[in-house]
């Protein structure tokens, strides 16, 4: 789904003692869910010289072992990259990127047993704000690094990825995660293509994305409209959603400027659609609970009134979304 670049945060930028252009040591990286985002990152890392192991179902794994991943991107070019693939993690890796939808997370996690993951970093790129607690209850808490990616990338078929946004940016976080290891991964990702930062404040990073994503996803999905029409025909509701989400974000310790958020929506291409809307169009399960439900639960915990958000989430649920 589209995400606006350059979210707030204090960067701890990548770099090595030998300088920003020093060679990046090769890593072994597992990718759980090689779809639009995971497939793009897997292909970029492989092209950059890292060993990449994709974790997926049998048919997808067989395809990836045979054909690799073919990426079409105005930013990174049209290329094919070889990857390894399996149905589960069976060997040590440096990091495991979790790039599945929230609706598929529980089932997908069976592919990475805690004993197999061991000391590896676990980097979830999931929508919402509640998944870090779930992952830390299952894996070593000081190896879970909740992170954010801003990109629009779609899997059109197993092993085929269309990257359509003119940006791909990553924020890595995790207060208790060893900083040198986060920096090493940031260096590898930046060298592979996506501009990557290490940020100090996990809460701010996750809520910065949530504050932009929730109004966008809820409104476009509720009215089955691209952003241009939704922001024009339902302007009052969009403004209310933005204000309510910003209030919840502030209560959670991550200040958000509603006026800036509205300006970002207005700057987006009018044909932009949220990933939730695309899932609705395709008849796939929606991340409604991970986004709208999580927002309502946070609002309830902090006593923040969110009447418009609650109504739209209720209407989507009643519509079978």
Coordinates of C-alpha atoms in Angstrom, one line a residue:
X1 CA 0.0 0.0 0.0
X2 CA 1.2 3.6 -0.5
X3 CA 2.9 5.1 2.5
X4 CA 4.2 8.6 2.7
X5 CA 8.0 8.9 2.9
X6 CA 10.0 10.5 5.7
X7 CA 8.0 9.8 8.8
X8 CA 9.1 11.5 12.1
X9 CA 11.9 10.1 14.1
X10 CA 15.4 10.6 15.3
X11 CA 17.7 8.8 12.8
X12 CA 20.8 6.8 13.8
X13 CA 21.9 6.5 10.3
X14 CA 23.8 3.6 8.8
X15 CA 27.5 3.8 8.5
X16 CA 30.6 1.7 9.3
X17 CA 33.8 2.7 11.1
X18 CA 35.5 2.5 7.6
X19 CA 33.1 5.1 6.2
X20 CA 29.7 5.1 4.4
X21 CA 31.1 3.5 1.3
X22 CA 32.8 0.6 3.0
X23 CA 31.7 -2.9 1.7
X24 CA 28.8 -4.4 3.6
X25 CA 29.6 -7.9 5.0
X26 CA 27.2 -10.5 3.5
X27 CA 24.3 -11.6 5.8
X28 CA 22.0 -14.6 5.7
X29 CA 18.5 -13.3 5.8
X30 CA 15.2 -15.2 6.0
X31 CA 12.1 -13.7 4.6
X32 CA 8.8 -15.0 6.0
X33 CA 6.1 -14.2 3.4
X34 CA 7.8 -13.3 0.1
X35 CA 4.9 -11.3 -1.3
X36 CA 4.9 -7.7 -2.5
X37 CA 7.1 -6.3 0.3
X38 CA 8.9 -9.5 1.3
X39 CA 9.6 -10.4 -2.3
X40 CA 11.0 -7.0 -3.1
X41 CA 13.3 -7.0 -0.1
X42 CA 14.4 -10.6 -0.8
X43 CA 15.3 -9.8 -4.4
X44 CA 17.1 -6.6 -3.5
X45 CA 19.2 -8.3 -0.8
X46 CA 20.0 -11.2 -3.0
X47 CA 21.1 -8.9 -5.9
X48 CA 23.3 -7.1 -3.4
X49 CA 25.2 -10.3 -2.5
X50 CA 23.4 -11.6 0.6
X51 CA 22.1 -15.1 1.1
X52 CA 18.3 -15.0 1.2
X53 CA 16.1 -17.8 2.3
X54 CA 12.3 -17.3 1.6
X55 CA 9.8 -19.1 3.8
X56 CA 6.5 -20.0 2.2
X57 CA 4.1 -22.7 1.3
X58 CA 5.3 -25.7 -0.8
X59 CA 4.1 -24.5 -4.2
X60 CA 5.5 -21.0 -3.7
X61 CA 8.8 -22.3 -2.3
X62 CA 9.1 -24.6 -5.3
X63 CA 8.5 -21.8 -7.7
X64 CA 11.0 -19.5 -6.0
X65 CA 13.7 -22.2 -6.0
X66 CA 13.2 -22.6 -9.7
X67 CA 12.7 -19.1 -11.0
X68 CA 13.9 -16.8 -8.3
X69 CA 12.1 -13.5 -7.9
X70 CA 11.4 -11.1 -10.9
X71 CA 11.1 -7.5 -9.9
X72 CA 9.8 -4.7 -12.0
X73 CA 10.5 -1.3 -10.5
X74 CA 11.0 2.2 -11.9
X75 CA 13.3 2.9 -8.9
X76 CA 15.4 -0.3 -8.8
X77 CA 15.1 -1.6 -12.3
X78 CA 13.7 -4.7 -14.0
X79 CA 15.7 -7.7 -12.7
X80 CA 15.6 -11.3 -11.6
X81 CA 17.3 -12.5 -8.4
X82 CA 18.0 -16.1 -7.2
X83 CA 16.8 -17.0 -3.7
X84 CA 16.7 -20.2 -1.6
X85 CA 13.3 -21.3 -0.4
X86 CA 11.8 -23.7 2.2
X87 CA 8.6 -24.2 4.1
X88 CA 10.2 -23.6 7.5
X89 CA 13.4 -22.2 9.0
X90 CA 15.8 -25.0 9.7
X91 CA 19.2 -23.3 10.1
X92 CA 20.7 -20.2 11.7
X93 CA 20.3 -16.9 10.0
X94 CA 21.3 -13.3 10.9
X95 CA 17.8 -11.9 10.6
X96 CA 14.3 -12.9 9.7
X97 CA 12.1 -10.3 8.1
X98 CA 8.4 -10.9 8.8
X99 CA 6.4 -9.5 5.8
X100 CA 3.1 -11.3 6.0
X101 CA -0.3 -9.7 6.6
X102 CA -1.5 -9.5 10.2
X103 CA -4.4 -11.8 9.3
X104 CA -1.9 -14.5 8.4
X105 CA 0.6 -14.0 11.2
X106 CA -0.3 -16.8 13.6
X107 CA -0.2 -19.4 10.9
X108 CA 3.0 -18.0 9.4
X109 CA 4.9 -18.1 12.7
X110 CA 4.7 -21.9 12.7
X111 CA 7.4 -21.6 9.9
X112 CA 9.9 -20.1 12.3
X113 CA 10.2 -22.2 15.5
X114 CA 11.8 -20.3 18.4
X115 CA 14.6 -22.9 18.6
X116 CA 15.4 -22.5 15.0
X117 CA 15.3 -18.7 15.1
X118 CA 17.8 -18.7 18.0
X119 CA 19.8 -15.5 18.3
X120 CA 18.6 -14.1 15.0
X121 CA 16.9 -10.7 14.8
X122 CA 13.2 -10.8 14.1
X123 CA 12.1 -7.8 12.0
X124 CA 8.3 -7.5 11.7
X125 CA 7.0 -5.2 9.0
X126 CA 3.4 -5.4 10.0
X127 CA 0.6 -2.9 10.0
X128 CA -0.7 -2.0 13.5
X129 CA 0.9 -1.6 16.9
X130 CA 0.0 -4.7 18.8
X131 CA 2.2 -7.3 17.2
X132 CA 5.4 -6.5 19.0
X133 CA 4.0 -7.8 22.3
X134 CA 2.8 -11.0 20.6
X135 CA 6.2 -11.7 19.1
X136 CA 8.1 -10.9 22.3
X137 CA 6.0 -13.4 24.1
X138 CA 7.0 -16.1 21.6
X139 CA 10.7 -15.2 20.8
X140 CA 13.6 -13.6 22.7
X141 CA 12.3 -10.1 23.5
X142 CA 15.7 -8.4 22.9
X143 CA 15.8 -9.8 19.4
X144 CA 12.4 -8.5 18.2
X145 CA 12.9 -5.2 16.3
X146 CA 9.5 -3.8 15.3
X147 CA 10.0 -1.8 12.1
X148 CA 8.3 0.2 9.5
X149 CA 8.5 0.2 5.7
X150 CA 7.1 2.9 3.4
X151 CA 6.6 1.4 -0.1
X152 CA 3.9 0.3 -2.6
X153 CA 4.8 -3.1 -3.9
X154 CA 2.5 -5.9 -5.0
X155 CA 3.0 -9.6 -5.7
X156 CA 1.3 -10.3 -9.1
X157 CA 2.2 -14.0 -9.0
X158 CA 4.6 -16.3 -7.0
X159 CA 8.0 -14.9 -7.7
X160 CA 6.8 -11.8 -9.5
X161 CA 6.8 -8.3 -7.8
X162 CA 5.6 -4.9 -9.1
X163 CA 7.2 -2.0 -7.2
X164 CA 5.2 1.1 -8.1
X165 CA 6.1 3.8 -5.6
X166 CA 9.0 6.2 -6.3
X167 CA 10.3 5.5 -2.8
X168 CA 11.2 2.6 -0.5
X169 CA 12.2 3.6 3.0
X170 CA 12.7 1.6 6.2
X171 CA 12.9 2.5 9.9
X172 CA 14.3 -0.1 12.2
X173 CA 13.6 0.1 15.9
X174 CA 13.9 -1.9 19.1
X175 CA 15.2 -0.3 22.3
X176 CA 16.6 -3.5 23.7
X177 CA 18.0 -4.9 20.4
X178 CA 21.8 -4.8 20.2
X179 CA 22.5 -1.6 18.3
X180 CA 25.5 -2.9 16.3
X181 CA 23.3 -5.6 14.8
X182 CA 20.5 -3.2 13.9
X183 CA 23.1 -0.9 12.2
X184 CA 24.6 -3.9 10.3
X185 CA 21.2 -4.7 8.9
X186 CA 20.5 -1.1 8.1
X187 CA 23.7 -0.9 6.2
X188 CA 22.8 -4.0 4.2
X189 CA 19.3 -2.8 3.4
X190 CA 20.5 0.7 2.4
X191 CA 23.2 -0.8 0.1
X192 CA 20.6 -3.0 -1.4
X193 CA 18.3 -0.1 -2.2
X194 CA 15.8 1.1 0.4
X195 CA 17.0 4.0 2.5
X196 CA 17.1 2.7 6.0
X197 CA 17.4 4.4 9.4
X198 CA 17.8 3.1 13.0
X199 CA 15.4 5.0 15.3
X200 CA 15.5 5.2 19.0
X201 CA 11.8 5.4 19.8
X202 CA 9.8 2.4 18.8
X203 CA 6.4 3.8 19.9
X204 CA 6.9 7.0 17.8
X205 CA 7.9 5.0 14.7
X206 CA 4.9 2.6 14.9
X207 CA 2.3 5.3 15.7
X208 CA 3.6 7.6 13.0
X209 CA 2.7 4.9 10.4
X210 CA -0.6 4.0 12.2
X211 CA -1.7 7.7 12.3
X212 CA -1.3 7.9 8.5
X213 CA -2.5 4.4 7.7
X214 CA -5.7 4.0 9.8
X215 CA -7.7 7.0 8.3
X216 CA -6.6 6.1 4.8
X217 CA -7.4 2.4 5.1
X218 CA -10.7 2.8 6.9
X219 CA -12.1 5.5 4.7
X220 CA -11.1 4.1 1.3
X221 CA -12.3 0.6 2.3
X222 CA -15.6 1.8 3.8
X223 CA -16.6 3.7 0.7
X224 CA -14.8 1.6 -1.9
X225 CA -13.2 4.7 -3.4
X226 CA -9.6 5.7 -4.3
X227 CA -8.1 8.3 -2.1
X228 CA -8.8 11.2 -4.4
X229 CA -12.5 10.7 -4.4
X230 CA -12.6 9.7 -0.7
X231 CA -10.7 12.8 0.5
X232 CA -13.1 15.1 -1.6
X233 CA -16.5 13.4 -1.1
X234 CA -15.9 12.5 2.5
X235 CA -13.7 15.3 3.7
X236 CA -15.4 15.8 7.0
X237 CA -15.1 12.2 7.9
X238 CA -11.4 12.1 6.9
X239 CA -10.7 15.1 9.0
X240 CA -12.4 13.5 12.0
X241 CA -10.6 10.2 11.5
X242 CA -7.3 12.1 11.4
X243 CA -8.0 14.1 14.5
X244 CA -9.2 11.0 16.4
X245 CA -6.2 8.9 15.4
X246 CA -3.8 11.8 16.3
X247 CA -5.4 12.1 19.7
X248 CA -4.9 8.4 20.4
X249 CA -1.4 8.6 19.2
X250 CA -0.6 11.5 21.5
X251 CA -2.1 9.6 24.4
X252 CA 0.2 6.7 23.6
X253 CA 3.2 9.0 23.7
X254 CA 3.7 9.7 20.0
X255 CA 2.6 13.2 19.0
X256 CA 1.1 13.6 15.6
X257 CA 0.1 16.8 13.7
X258 CA -3.3 16.4 12.2
X259 CA -2.8 19.3 9.7
X260 CA 0.4 17.6 8.4
X261 CA -1.4 14.3 8.0
X262 CA -4.2 15.9 6.0
X263 CA -1.6 17.6 3.8
X264 CA 0.0 14.3 3.1
X265 CA -3.3 12.8 2.0
X266 CA -3.8 15.8 -0.3
X267 CA -0.3 15.3 -1.8
X268 CA -1.0 11.6 -2.7
X269 CA -2.0 10.6 -6.3
X270 CA -5.8 10.6 -6.5
X271 CA -5.9 7.0 -7.8
X272 CA -4.0 5.7 -4.7
X273 CA -5.7 2.8 -2.9
X274 CA -5.0 1.4 0.5
X275 CA -3.9 -2.2 0.9
X276 CA -7.0 -2.9 2.9
X277 CA -9.2 -1.6 0.1
X278 CA -7.3 -3.8 -2.4
X279 CA -7.8 -6.8 -0.1
X280 CA -11.6 -6.0 0.0
X281 CA -11.7 -5.8 -3.8
X282 CA -10.0 -9.2 -4.1
X283 CA -12.2 -10.9 -1.4
X284 CA -9.2 -11.4 0.9
X285 CA -9.3 -11.2 4.7
X286 CA -8.9 -7.6 5.9
X287 CA -6.5 -6.3 8.5
X288 CA -9.5 -4.5 10.1
X289 CA -8.7 -5.7 13.6
X290 CA -5.0 -5.0 13.4
X291 CA -5.7 -1.5 12.3
X292 CA -9.2 -0.3 13.3
X293 CA -9.5 -2.7 16.2
X294 CA -6.1 -1.8 17.7
X295 CA -6.9 1.9 17.4
X296 CA -10.2 1.4 19.3
X297 CA -8.5 -0.6 22.0
X298 CA -5.9 2.0 22.5
X299 CA -8.5 4.7 22.6
X300 CA -10.4 2.8 25.2
X301 CA -7.3 2.2 27.4
X302 CA -6.6 6.0 27.4
X303 CA -10.2 7.2 27.5
X304 CA -10.0 9.0 24.2
X305 CA -13.4 9.4 22.4
X306 CA -13.2 8.2 18.8
X307 CA -16.9 8.2 17.6
X308 CA -16.2 8.4 13.8
X309 CA -13.6 5.7 13.9
X310 CA -15.8 3.4 16.0
X311 CA -18.7 3.9 13.6
X312 CA -16.7 3.1 10.5
X313 CA -15.1 0.1 12.0
X314 CA -18.6 -1.1 13.1
X315 CA -20.0 -0.6 9.6
X316 CA -17.1 -2.5 8.0
X317 CA -17.6 -5.4 10.4
X318 CA -21.4 -5.4 9.8
X319 CA -20.7 -5.5 6.1
X320 CA -18.7 -8.7 6.6
X321 CA -15.4 -7.0 6.0

